[in-house]
Tab-separated table of C-alpha atoms in Angstrom:
chain	number	residue	atom	x	y	z
A	256	UNK	CA	19.897	32.277	18.269
A	257	UNK	CA	21.085	35.617	16.925
A	258	UNK	CA	18.952	37.944	14.854
A	259	UNK	CA	21.001	37.008	11.785
A	260	UNK	CA	20.458	33.310	12.565
A	261	UNK	CA	16.698	33.838	12.924
A	262	UNK	CA	16.530	35.694	9.607
A	263	UNK	CA	18.629	33.043	7.848
A	264	UNK	CA	16.469	30.255	9.295
A	265	UNK	CA	13.261	32.034	8.220
A	266	UNK	CA	14.632	32.612	4.708
A	267	UNK	CA	15.729	29.005	4.404
A	268	UNK	CA	12.369	27.736	5.664
A	269	UNK	CA	10.540	29.938	3.183
A	270	UNK	CA	12.727	28.636	0.360
A	271	UNK	CA	12.386	24.975	1.323
A	272	UNK	CA	8.728	25.196	2.297
A	273	UNK	CA	6.992	23.198	4.988
A	274	UNK	CA	8.616	19.989	6.144
A	275	UNK	CA	7.172	16.855	4.552
A	276	UNK	CA	6.742	13.648	6.456
A	277	UNK	CA	8.944	10.675	5.675
A	278	UNK	CA	5.986	8.915	4.052
A	279	UNK	CA	5.176	11.902	1.848
A	280	UNK	CA	8.792	12.185	0.729
A	281	UNK	CA	8.934	8.458	-0.095
A	282	UNK	CA	5.671	8.618	-2.049
A	283	UNK	CA	6.933	11.622	-3.980
A	284	UNK	CA	10.152	9.753	-4.697
A	285	UNK	CA	8.161	6.725	-5.888
A	286	UNK	CA	6.010	8.860	-8.129
A	287	UNK	CA	8.951	10.680	-9.711
A	288	UNK	CA	11.592	7.952	-9.870
A	289	UNK	CA	12.751	6.853	-13.281
A	290	UNK	CA	15.407	4.376	-12.197
A	291	UNK	CA	14.268	0.896	-11.177
A	292	UNK	CA	16.742	0.665	-8.290
A	293	UNK	CA	15.515	3.956	-6.835
A	294	UNK	CA	11.908	2.762	-7.115
A	295	UNK	CA	12.801	-0.564	-5.451
A	296	UNK	CA	14.606	1.200	-2.637
A	297	UNK	CA	11.794	3.710	-2.058
A	298	UNK	CA	9.011	1.102	-1.969
A	299	UNK	CA	11.066	-1.079	0.395
A	300	UNK	CA	11.502	1.902	2.728
A	301	UNK	CA	7.791	2.762	2.483
A	302	UNK	CA	6.884	-0.894	3.173
A	303	UNK	CA	9.007	-0.817	6.330
A	304	UNK	CA	7.459	2.498	7.362
A	305	UNK	CA	3.945	1.078	6.859
A	306	UNK	CA	4.800	-1.747	9.274
A	307	UNK	CA	6.206	0.530	11.966
A	308	UNK	CA	3.891	3.575	11.908
A	309	UNK	CA	0.112	3.928	11.603
A	310	UNK	CA	-0.084	5.594	8.183
A	311	UNK	CA	-3.350	6.902	6.756
A	312	UNK	CA	-3.224	7.555	3.044
A	313	UNK	CA	-5.398	9.747	0.874
A	314	UNK	CA	-6.764	8.913	-2.543
A	315	UNK	CA	-4.951	11.611	-4.506
A	316	UNK	CA	-1.427	10.989	-3.449
A	317	UNK	CA	-0.604	7.829	-1.592
A	318	UNK	CA	-3.062	5.416	-3.109
A	319	UNK	CA	-2.754	6.602	-6.671
A	320	UNK	CA	1.021	6.124	-6.480
A	321	UNK	CA	0.780	2.676	-4.877
A	322	UNK	CA	-1.955	1.391	-7.201
A	323	UNK	CA	0.156	2.472	-10.154
A	324	UNK	CA	3.014	0.353	-8.763
A	325	UNK	CA	0.771	-2.729	-8.785
A	326	UNK	CA	0.984	-2.628	-12.572
A	327	UNK	CA	4.794	-2.635	-12.560
A	328	UNK	CA	6.570	-5.303	-14.545
A	329	UNK	CA	9.198	-5.700	-11.829
A	330	UNK	CA	8.234	-8.485	-9.412
A	331	UNK	CA	10.190	-6.998	-6.508
A	332	UNK	CA	8.370	-3.661	-6.762
A	333	UNK	CA	4.995	-5.406	-7.057
A	334	UNK	CA	5.733	-7.720	-4.121
A	335	UNK	CA	6.789	-4.849	-1.845
A	336	UNK	CA	3.737	-2.835	-2.906
A	337	UNK	CA	1.432	-5.747	-2.092
A	338	UNK	CA	3.085	-6.161	1.301
A	339	UNK	CA	2.634	-2.428	1.878
A	340	UNK	CA	-1.091	-2.752	1.164
A	341	UNK	CA	-1.309	-5.730	3.539
A	342	UNK	CA	0.386	-3.566	6.205
A	343	UNK	CA	-1.888	-0.588	5.545
A	344	UNK	CA	-4.976	-2.794	5.958
A	345	UNK	CA	-3.685	-4.546	9.096
A	346	UNK	CA	-5.560	-3.399	12.202
A	347	UNK	CA	-2.813	-4.804	14.433
A	348	UNK	CA	0.153	-2.928	12.911
A	349	UNK	CA	2.209	-1.411	14.350
A	350	UNK	CA	2.510	-4.015	17.074
A	351	UNK	CA	2.641	-3.013	20.708
A	352	UNK	CA	0.560	0.164	20.483
A	353	UNK	CA	-1.721	0.708	23.443
A	354	UNK	CA	-4.112	3.071	21.637
A	355	UNK	CA	-6.484	2.343	18.785
A	356	UNK	CA	-4.395	4.141	16.137
A	357	UNK	CA	-3.738	0.895	14.268
A	358	UNK	CA	-7.427	0.072	13.928
A	359	UNK	CA	-8.325	3.644	12.967
A	360	UNK	CA	-5.649	3.769	10.252
A	361	UNK	CA	-6.633	0.333	8.888
A	362	UNK	CA	-10.334	1.263	8.659
A	363	UNK	CA	-9.450	4.584	7.033
A	364	UNK	CA	-7.125	2.942	4.496
A	365	UNK	CA	-9.641	0.231	3.614
A	366	UNK	CA	-12.473	2.728	3.128
A	367	UNK	CA	-10.385	4.996	0.907
A	368	UNK	CA	-9.023	2.037	-1.058
A	369	UNK	CA	-12.484	0.604	-1.722
A	370	UNK	CA	-13.821	3.920	-3.054
A	371	UNK	CA	-11.425	3.719	-6.015
A	372	UNK	CA	-12.910	1.955	-9.021
A	373	UNK	CA	-10.774	-0.962	-10.115
A	374	UNK	CA	-8.558	-0.954	-7.026
A	375	UNK	CA	-9.493	-4.490	-5.979
A	376	UNK	CA	-8.872	-5.681	-9.528
A	377	UNK	CA	-5.439	-4.084	-9.464
A	378	UNK	CA	-4.729	-5.715	-6.108
A	379	UNK	CA	-5.762	-9.090	-7.465
A	380	UNK	CA	-3.216	-8.789	-10.273
A	381	UNK	CA	-0.637	-9.685	-7.658
A	382	UNK	CA	-2.390	-12.966	-6.976
A	383	UNK	CA	-1.655	-13.968	-10.567
A	384	UNK	CA	2.064	-13.291	-10.249
A	385	UNK	CA	4.375	-16.293	-10.365
A	386	UNK	CA	6.301	-15.058	-7.320
A	387	UNK	CA	5.017	-16.931	-4.259
A	388	UNK	CA	5.576	-13.973	-1.946
A	389	UNK	CA	3.729	-11.562	-4.231
A	390	UNK	CA	0.799	-13.958	-4.308
A	391	UNK	CA	0.938	-14.414	-0.558
A	392	UNK	CA	0.830	-10.673	0.128
A	393	UNK	CA	-1.981	-10.199	-2.401
A	394	UNK	CA	-4.058	-12.842	-0.607
A	395	UNK	CA	-3.196	-11.312	2.783
A	396	UNK	CA	-4.325	-7.872	1.610
A	397	UNK	CA	-7.586	-9.331	0.266
A	398	UNK	CA	-8.207	-11.202	3.514
A	399	UNK	CA	-7.665	-8.022	5.516
A	400	UNK	CA	-10.015	-6.122	3.221
A	401	UNK	CA	-12.644	-8.801	3.778
A	402	UNK	CA	-12.021	-8.784	7.517
A	403	UNK	CA	-12.578	-5.045	7.882
A	404	UNK	CA	-15.146	-4.355	5.159
A	405	UNK	CA	-16.660	-7.629	3.982
A	406	UNK	CA	-19.746	-6.250	2.240
A	407	UNK	CA	-17.909	-3.429	0.442
A	408	UNK	CA	-15.120	-5.777	-0.681
A	409	UNK	CA	-17.630	-8.311	-1.980
A	410	UNK	CA	-19.451	-5.555	-3.867
A	411	UNK	CA	-16.181	-4.329	-5.362
A	412	UNK	CA	-15.318	-7.856	-6.516
A	413	UNK	CA	-18.768	-8.511	-7.974
A	414	UNK	CA	-18.846	-5.125	-9.755
A	415	UNK	CA	-15.574	-5.873	-11.568
A	416	UNK	CA	-15.939	-8.687	-14.108
A	417	UNK	CA	-12.180	-9.318	-14.112
A	418	UNK	CA	-12.186	-9.749	-10.326
A	419	UNK	CA	-14.623	-12.639	-10.430
A	420	UNK	CA	-12.408	-14.537	-12.870
A	421	UNK	CA	-9.307	-13.783	-10.828
A	422	UNK	CA	-11.042	-14.888	-7.652
A	423	UNK	CA	-12.070	-18.163	-9.274
A	424	UNK	CA	-8.459	-18.651	-10.323
A	425	UNK	CA	-7.393	-18.121	-6.707
A	426	UNK	CA	-9.905	-20.659	-5.431
A	427	UNK	CA	-8.663	-23.215	-7.953
A	428	UNK	CA	-5.024	-22.538	-7.109
A	429	UNK	CA	-3.872	-24.928	-4.420
A	430	UNK	CA	-1.128	-22.652	-3.092
A	431	UNK	CA	-3.419	-19.634	-2.736
A	432	UNK	CA	-6.204	-21.768	-1.257
A	433	UNK	CA	-3.879	-22.831	1.519
A	434	UNK	CA	-3.194	-19.157	2.307
A	435	UNK	CA	-6.931	-18.456	2.501
């Protein structure tokens, strides 16, 4: 590359800043989107990314954005967010990896998720949705939480009065009981 090319590249890099990962860009897009279609598209892309790459999220950033999406009125956004959580807590995703990256990312994601007050309650909101797939993914995420951190998940449920009622509703629900 010529000297002019090196200078132009350095100036452009300084202007743009450091490269963000695909996940970081999608989370930023989710956090800043005002149009429903853009939000739907971004969460669908992030869901797919969470199934294909071992992503480890942090509390201030990834999780705060995703937990906020659990309170969305739009069923499609909520369903994709619940599936994303199920993927993030899955110690076998991505499939076919020879290393233990999937288990490490799942344990990390579960531990960060459970440190947030009210996160399990927010996750259980999906189990009350009328959409069968939203309910399914909510139950899957809860089962994966229990599988990786049983005691902490139980404590989180028992410490949230709304969780106990929601859990009882799940037990009484025939469809959800079959998923359990």
